[in-house]
Amino acid sequence: MKLSARNVFPGTVSGITKGAVNSEVSLTLKGGAPVIAVVTNDSVDRLGLAAGKDAYAIIKASSVIIGTDLHDAKVSARNIMCGTVARVVEGPVSTEVDVEIGGGNIISAVITHESARNLGVAKGGHACALFKASSVILGVS
């Protein structure tokens, strides 16, 4: 499977909460980081998702928000992963920021150059990557 999405994380389904239309799927990544996804019940059934099943969390880099000094912040995004900035690629319009979140996992975000400048992101610095549960695509092999 080849994808254009920058963020593809293997994990194991740790729980599923079914609603009327959508399900909340909890995935535990290598290293223990949790990822929460909201997908349709039809997708859960079609993918055969169940606790203990291996799956992939896929998140486009453009769906990831970067923040600093967020440890006391209250936000609605279900997925907040903090770590060390591993790489910054600056461009005149956009900047790519890679954050190492543990367990060998690195999450990539593409944000505006101006936002990166205002945040002061730099290699070796601390940053948090945020994304909504509805921005997570799930896949299975």
Coordinates of N, CA and C in Angstrom, one line a residue:
M1 N 0.8 -1.2 0.0 CA 0.0 0.0 0.0 C 0.9 1.2 0.0
K2 N 0.7 2.1 -1.0 CA 1.4 3.4 -1.0 C 0.4 4.5 -0.9
L3 N 0.7 5.5 -0.1 CA -0.2 6.6 0.1 C 0.5 7.9 0.0
S4 N -0.2 8.9 -0.3 CA 0.4 10.3 -0.4 C 0.4 10.9 1.0
A5 N -0.4 10.4 2.0 CA -0.4 10.9 3.3 C 0.9 10.7 4.0
R6 N 1.4 11.7 4.7 CA 2.7 11.7 5.3 C 2.7 10.8 6.6
N7 N 1.5 10.8 7.3 CA 1.4 10.1 8.6 C 0.7 8.8 8.5
V8 N 1.4 7.7 8.5 CA 0.8 6.4 8.5 C 1.4 5.6 9.7
F9 N 0.5 5.4 10.7 CA 1.0 4.8 11.9 C 0.3 3.4 12.2
P10 N 1.1 2.3 12.3 CA 0.6 1.0 12.6 C 0.2 1.0 14.1
G11 N -0.9 0.3 14.4 CA -1.3 0.2 15.8 C -2.2 -1.0 15.9
T12 N -2.8 -1.1 17.1 CA -3.7 -2.1 17.5 C -5.0 -1.5 18.0
V13 N -6.2 -1.9 17.6 CA -7.4 -1.4 18.1 C -7.6 -1.8 19.5
S14 N -7.7 -0.8 20.4 CA -7.9 -1.0 21.8 C -9.3 -0.9 22.3
G15 N -10.2 -0.3 21.5 CA -11.6 -0.2 21.9 C -12.4 0.4 20.8
I16 N -13.7 0.1 20.8 CA -14.6 0.7 19.9 C -15.9 1.1 20.6
T17 N -16.4 2.3 20.5 CA -17.6 2.8 21.0 C -18.6 3.1 19.8
K18 N -19.6 2.3 19.7 CA -20.5 2.5 18.6 C -21.6 3.5 18.9
G19 N -21.9 4.3 18.0 CA -23.0 5.3 18.1 C -24.1 4.9 17.0
A20 N -25.0 5.8 16.8 CA -26.1 5.5 15.8 C -25.5 5.4 14.4
V21 N -24.6 6.3 14.1 CA -24.1 6.4 12.7 C -22.6 6.2 12.7
N22 N -21.9 6.7 13.7 CA -20.4 6.7 13.7 C -19.9 5.9 14.9
S23 N -18.7 5.4 14.8 CA -18.0 4.8 15.9 C -16.8 5.5 16.3
E24 N -16.4 5.5 17.6 CA -15.1 6.1 18.0 C -14.2 4.9 18.2
V25 N -13.1 4.9 17.5 CA -12.2 3.8 17.5 C -10.9 4.2 18.2
S26 N -10.5 3.5 19.2 CA -9.2 3.8 19.9 C -8.2 2.9 19.3
L27 N -7.0 3.4 18.9 CA -5.9 2.7 18.4 C -4.7 3.0 19.3
T28 N -4.0 2.0 19.6 CA -2.7 2.2 20.4 C -1.6 1.9 19.5
L29 N -0.7 3.0 19.3 CA 0.4 2.9 18.5 C 1.6 2.2 19.2
K30 N 2.6 1.8 18.4 CA 3.8 1.2 19.0 C 4.4 2.3 19.9
G31 N 4.8 2.0 21.1 CA 5.2 3.0 22.0 C 4.2 3.4 23.0
G32 N 2.9 3.0 22.7 CA 1.8 3.3 23.6 C 1.0 4.5 23.4
A33 N 1.3 5.4 22.4 CA 0.5 6.6 22.1 C -0.8 6.2 21.6
P34 N -1.9 6.8 22.2 CA -3.2 6.5 21.7 C -3.6 7.4 20.5
V35 N -4.4 6.9 19.6 CA -5.0 7.7 18.5 C -6.5 7.4 18.5
I36 N -7.3 8.5 18.5 CA -8.7 8.3 18.5 C -9.2 8.7 17.1
A37 N -10.1 7.8 16.5 CA -10.6 8.1 15.2 C -12.2 8.0 15.3
V38 N -12.8 8.8 14.5 CA -14.3 8.7 14.4 C -14.6 8.3 12.9
V39 N -15.1 7.1 12.7 CA -15.5 6.7 11.4 C -16.9 6.1 11.4
T40 N -17.5 5.9 10.2 CA -18.8 5.3 10.2 C -18.9 3.9 10.7
N41 N -20.0 3.5 11.2 CA -20.2 2.1 11.6 C -20.0 1.2 10.4
D42 N -20.4 1.6 9.2 CA -20.2 0.8 8.0 C -18.7 0.5 7.8
S43 N -17.9 1.5 8.0 CA -16.5 1.4 7.9 C -15.9 0.4 8.9
V44 N -16.4 0.5 10.1 CA -15.9 -0.5 11.2 C -16.2 -1.9 10.7
D45 N -17.5 -2.1 10.2 CA -17.9 -3.4 9.8 C -17.1 -3.9 8.6
R46 N -17.0 -3.0 7.6 CA -16.3 -3.4 6.3 C -14.8 -3.7 6.6
L47 N -14.2 -3.0 7.5 CA -12.8 -3.2 7.8 C -12.6 -4.4 8.8
G48 N -13.7 -4.8 9.4 CA -13.6 -5.9 10.3 C -12.9 -5.5 11.6
L49 N -13.0 -4.2 12.0 CA -12.3 -3.7 13.2 C -12.9 -4.3 14.5
A50 N -12.0 -4.7 15.4 CA -12.4 -5.2 16.7 C -11.2 -5.1 17.6
A51 N -11.4 -5.1 18.9 CA -10.3 -5.0 19.8 C -9.3 -6.1 19.6
G52 N -8.0 -5.6 19.5 CA -7.0 -6.6 19.3 C -6.5 -6.7 17.8
K53 N -7.3 -6.1 16.9 CA -7.0 -6.2 15.5 C -6.0 -5.1 15.1
D54 N -5.0 -5.5 14.3 CA -4.0 -4.5 13.8 C -4.7 -3.6 12.7
A55 N -4.3 -2.3 12.8 CA -4.9 -1.3 11.8 C -3.9 -0.2 11.7
Y56 N -4.1 0.7 10.7 CA -3.3 1.8 10.5 C -4.1 3.1 10.7
A57 N -3.5 4.1 11.4 CA -4.1 5.4 11.5 C -3.4 6.3 10.4
I58 N -4.1 6.9 9.6 CA -3.6 7.7 8.5 C -4.1 9.2 8.7
I59 N -3.2 10.1 8.7 CA -3.5 11.5 8.9 C -2.7 12.4 7.9
K60 N -3.4 13.2 7.1 CA -2.7 14.1 6.2 C -2.0 15.1 7.0
A61 N -0.8 15.5 6.6 CA 0.0 16.5 7.3 C -0.7 17.8 7.3
S62 N -1.6 18.1 6.3 CA -2.3 19.4 6.3 C -3.4 19.4 7.4
S63 N -3.8 18.3 7.9 CA -4.8 18.2 9.0 C -4.2 18.4 10.4
V64 N -2.9 18.4 10.5 CA -2.2 18.5 11.8 C -1.9 19.9 12.1
I65 N -2.3 20.3 13.3 CA -2.0 21.6 13.9 C -0.8 21.5 14.8
I66 N 0.1 22.5 14.8 CA 1.2 22.5 15.7 C 1.0 23.6 16.8
G67 N 1.3 23.3 18.0 CA 1.2 24.3 19.1 C 2.4 24.2 20.0
T68 N 2.6 25.2 20.8 CA 3.6 25.2 21.8 C 3.0 25.7 23.1
D69 N 3.5 25.4 24.2 CA 3.0 25.8 25.5 C 1.5 25.4 25.7
L70 N 1.2 24.1 25.3 CA -0.2 23.7 25.4 C -0.6 22.8 26.6
H71 N 0.3 22.6 27.5 CA 0.1 21.6 28.5 C -1.1 22.0 29.4
D72 N -1.4 23.2 29.5 CA -2.6 23.6 30.3 C -3.8 24.0 29.5
A73 N -3.6 23.9 28.2 CA -4.7 24.3 27.2 C -5.8 23.3 27.2
K74 N -7.0 23.8 27.0 CA -8.2 23.0 26.8 C -8.6 23.2 25.4
V75 N -8.6 22.1 24.6 CA -9.0 22.1 23.2 C -9.9 20.9 22.9
S76 N -10.7 21.1 21.8 CA -11.6 20.0 21.5 C -11.0 18.9 20.7
A77 N -9.8 19.1 20.1 CA -9.1 18.0 19.4 C -8.9 16.8 20.3
R78 N -9.3 15.6 19.9 CA -9.1 14.4 20.7 C -7.7 13.9 20.7
N79 N -6.9 14.3 19.7 CA -5.5 13.7 19.5 C -4.5 14.9 19.8
I80 N -3.8 14.8 20.9 CA -2.8 15.7 21.2 C -1.5 14.9 21.5
M81 N -0.5 15.1 20.7 CA 0.8 14.4 20.9 C 1.9 15.3 21.0
C82 N 2.6 15.3 22.1 CA 3.7 16.3 22.3 C 5.0 15.6 22.3
G83 N 6.0 16.3 21.9 CA 7.3 15.7 21.8 C 8.4 16.7 21.3
T84 N 9.4 16.2 20.7 CA 10.5 17.0 20.3 C 10.5 17.3 18.8
V85 N 10.7 18.5 18.4 CA 10.8 18.8 17.0 C 12.0 18.1 16.4
A86 N 11.8 17.2 15.4 CA 12.9 16.5 14.8 C 13.4 17.1 13.6
R87 N 12.5 17.9 12.9 CA 13.0 18.5 11.6 C 12.0 19.6 11.3
V88 N 12.6 20.7 10.7 CA 11.8 21.8 10.2 C 12.3 22.1 8.8
V89 N 11.4 22.1 7.8 CA 11.7 22.5 6.4 C 11.0 23.7 6.1
E90 N 11.7 24.8 6.0 CA 11.0 26.1 5.8 C 10.9 26.4 4.3
G91 N 9.8 27.0 3.9 CA 9.5 27.5 2.6 C 8.9 28.9 2.7
P92 N 8.8 29.6 1.6 CA 8.3 30.9 1.6 C 6.8 31.0 2.0
V93 N 6.1 29.9 1.8 CA 4.6 29.9 2.0 C 4.3 28.9 3.2
S94 N 4.8 27.7 3.1 CA 4.6 26.6 4.0 C 5.8 26.1 4.7
T95 N 5.7 25.6 5.9 CA 6.8 25.0 6.6 C 6.3 23.6 7.0
E96 N 7.2 22.6 6.9 CA 7.0 21.3 7.4 C 7.6 21.1 8.7
V97 N 6.8 20.6 9.7 CA 7.4 20.4 11.0 C 7.2 18.9 11.4
D98 N 8.2 18.2 11.7 CA 8.2 16.8 12.2 C 8.4 16.8 13.7
V99 N 7.4 16.1 14.4 CA 7.5 16.0 15.8 C 7.7 14.6 16.2
E100 N 8.7 14.2 17.0 CA 8.9 12.9 17.4 C 8.1 12.7 18.7
I101 N 7.2 11.7 18.7 CA 6.2 11.6 19.7 C 6.4 10.4 20.6
G102 N 7.5 9.7 20.4 CA 7.9 8.5 21.1 C 7.6 7.2 20.4
G103 N 8.2 6.1 20.8 CA 8.0 4.8 20.2 C 8.5 4.8 18.7
G104 N 9.3 5.7 18.3 CA 9.8 5.7 17.0 C 8.8 6.4 16.0
N105 N 7.8 7.0 16.6 CA 6.8 7.6 15.8 C 7.1 9.1 15.6
I106 N 7.0 9.6 14.3 CA 7.2 11.0 14.0 C 5.9 11.4 13.2
I107 N 5.3 12.5 13.7 CA 4.2 13.0 13.0 C 4.6 14.3 12.3
S108 N 4.1 14.4 11.0 CA 4.5 15.6 10.2 C 3.3 16.5 10.1
A109 N 3.6 17.8 10.1 CA 2.5 18.8 9.9 C 3.0 19.8 8.8
V110 N 2.1 20.3 8.0 CA 2.5 21.3 7.1 C 1.6 22.5 7.5
I111 N 2.3 23.6 8.0 CA 1.7 24.8 8.5 C 2.2 26.0 7.7
T112 N 1.6 27.1 7.8 CA 2.1 28.3 7.1 C 3.5 28.7 7.7
H113 N 4.3 29.3 6.8 CA 5.6 29.8 7.2 C 5.4 30.8 8.3
E114 N 4.4 31.7 8.2 CA 4.2 32.7 9.2 C 3.8 32.1 10.6
S115 N 3.0 31.0 10.6 CA 2.7 30.4 11.9 C 3.9 29.7 12.5
A116 N 4.7 29.1 11.7 CA 6.0 28.5 12.2 C 6.9 29.5 12.8
R117 N 7.0 30.7 12.1 CA 7.8 31.8 12.7 C 7.2 32.3 14.0
N118 N 5.9 32.5 14.0 CA 5.3 33.0 15.3 C 5.4 32.1 16.4
L119 N 5.4 30.7 16.1 CA 5.5 29.7 17.2 C 7.0 29.6 17.6
G120 N 7.9 29.9 16.7 CA 9.3 29.8 17.0 C 9.8 28.3 17.0
V121 N 9.1 27.5 16.2 CA 9.5 26.1 16.1 C 10.9 26.0 15.6
A122 N 11.7 25.1 16.3 CA 13.1 24.9 15.9 C 13.4 23.4 16.2
K123 N 14.3 22.8 15.4 CA 14.8 21.5 15.7 C 15.3 21.4 17.2
G124 N 14.8 20.4 17.9 CA 15.2 20.2 19.3 C 14.3 20.8 20.3
G125 N 13.4 21.7 19.8 CA 12.4 22.3 20.7 C 11.2 21.4 21.0
H126 N 10.4 21.9 21.9 CA 9.2 21.1 22.3 C 8.0 21.7 21.5
A127 N 7.2 20.7 21.0 CA 5.9 21.1 20.3 C 4.9 20.0 20.4
C128 N 3.7 20.4 20.2 CA 2.6 19.4 20.3 C 1.9 19.4 18.9
A129 N 1.5 18.2 18.5 CA 0.7 18.0 17.2 C -0.7 17.7 17.6
L130 N -1.7 18.4 17.1 CA -3.1 18.2 17.3 C -3.8 17.9 16.1
F131 N -4.8 16.9 16.2 CA -5.7 16.7 15.0 C -7.0 16.1 15.5
K132 N -8.0 16.4 14.8 CA -9.4 15.9 15.2 C -9.5 14.4 14.9
A133 N -10.3 13.8 15.7 CA -10.6 12.4 15.5 C -11.2 12.1 14.1
S134 N -12.0 13.1 13.6 CA -12.6 12.9 12.3 C -11.6 13.1 11.2
S135 N -10.4 13.5 11.5 CA -9.4 13.7 10.4 C -8.6 12.4 10.3
V136 N -8.8 11.4 11.1 CA -8.1 10.1 11.0 C -8.8 9.2 10.1
I137 N -8.1 8.6 9.2 CA -8.5 7.6 8.3 C -8.0 6.3 8.8
L138 N -8.8 5.2 8.9 CA -8.3 3.9 9.3 C -8.1 3.0 8.2
G139 N -7.1 2.1 8.2 CA -6.9 1.1 7.2 C -6.5 -0.2 7.8
V140 N -6.7 -1.2 7.1 CA -6.2 -2.6 7.5 C -5.5 -3.2 6.3
S141 N -4.6 -4.2 6.6 CA -3.9 -4.9 5.5 C -4.7 -6.1 5.1

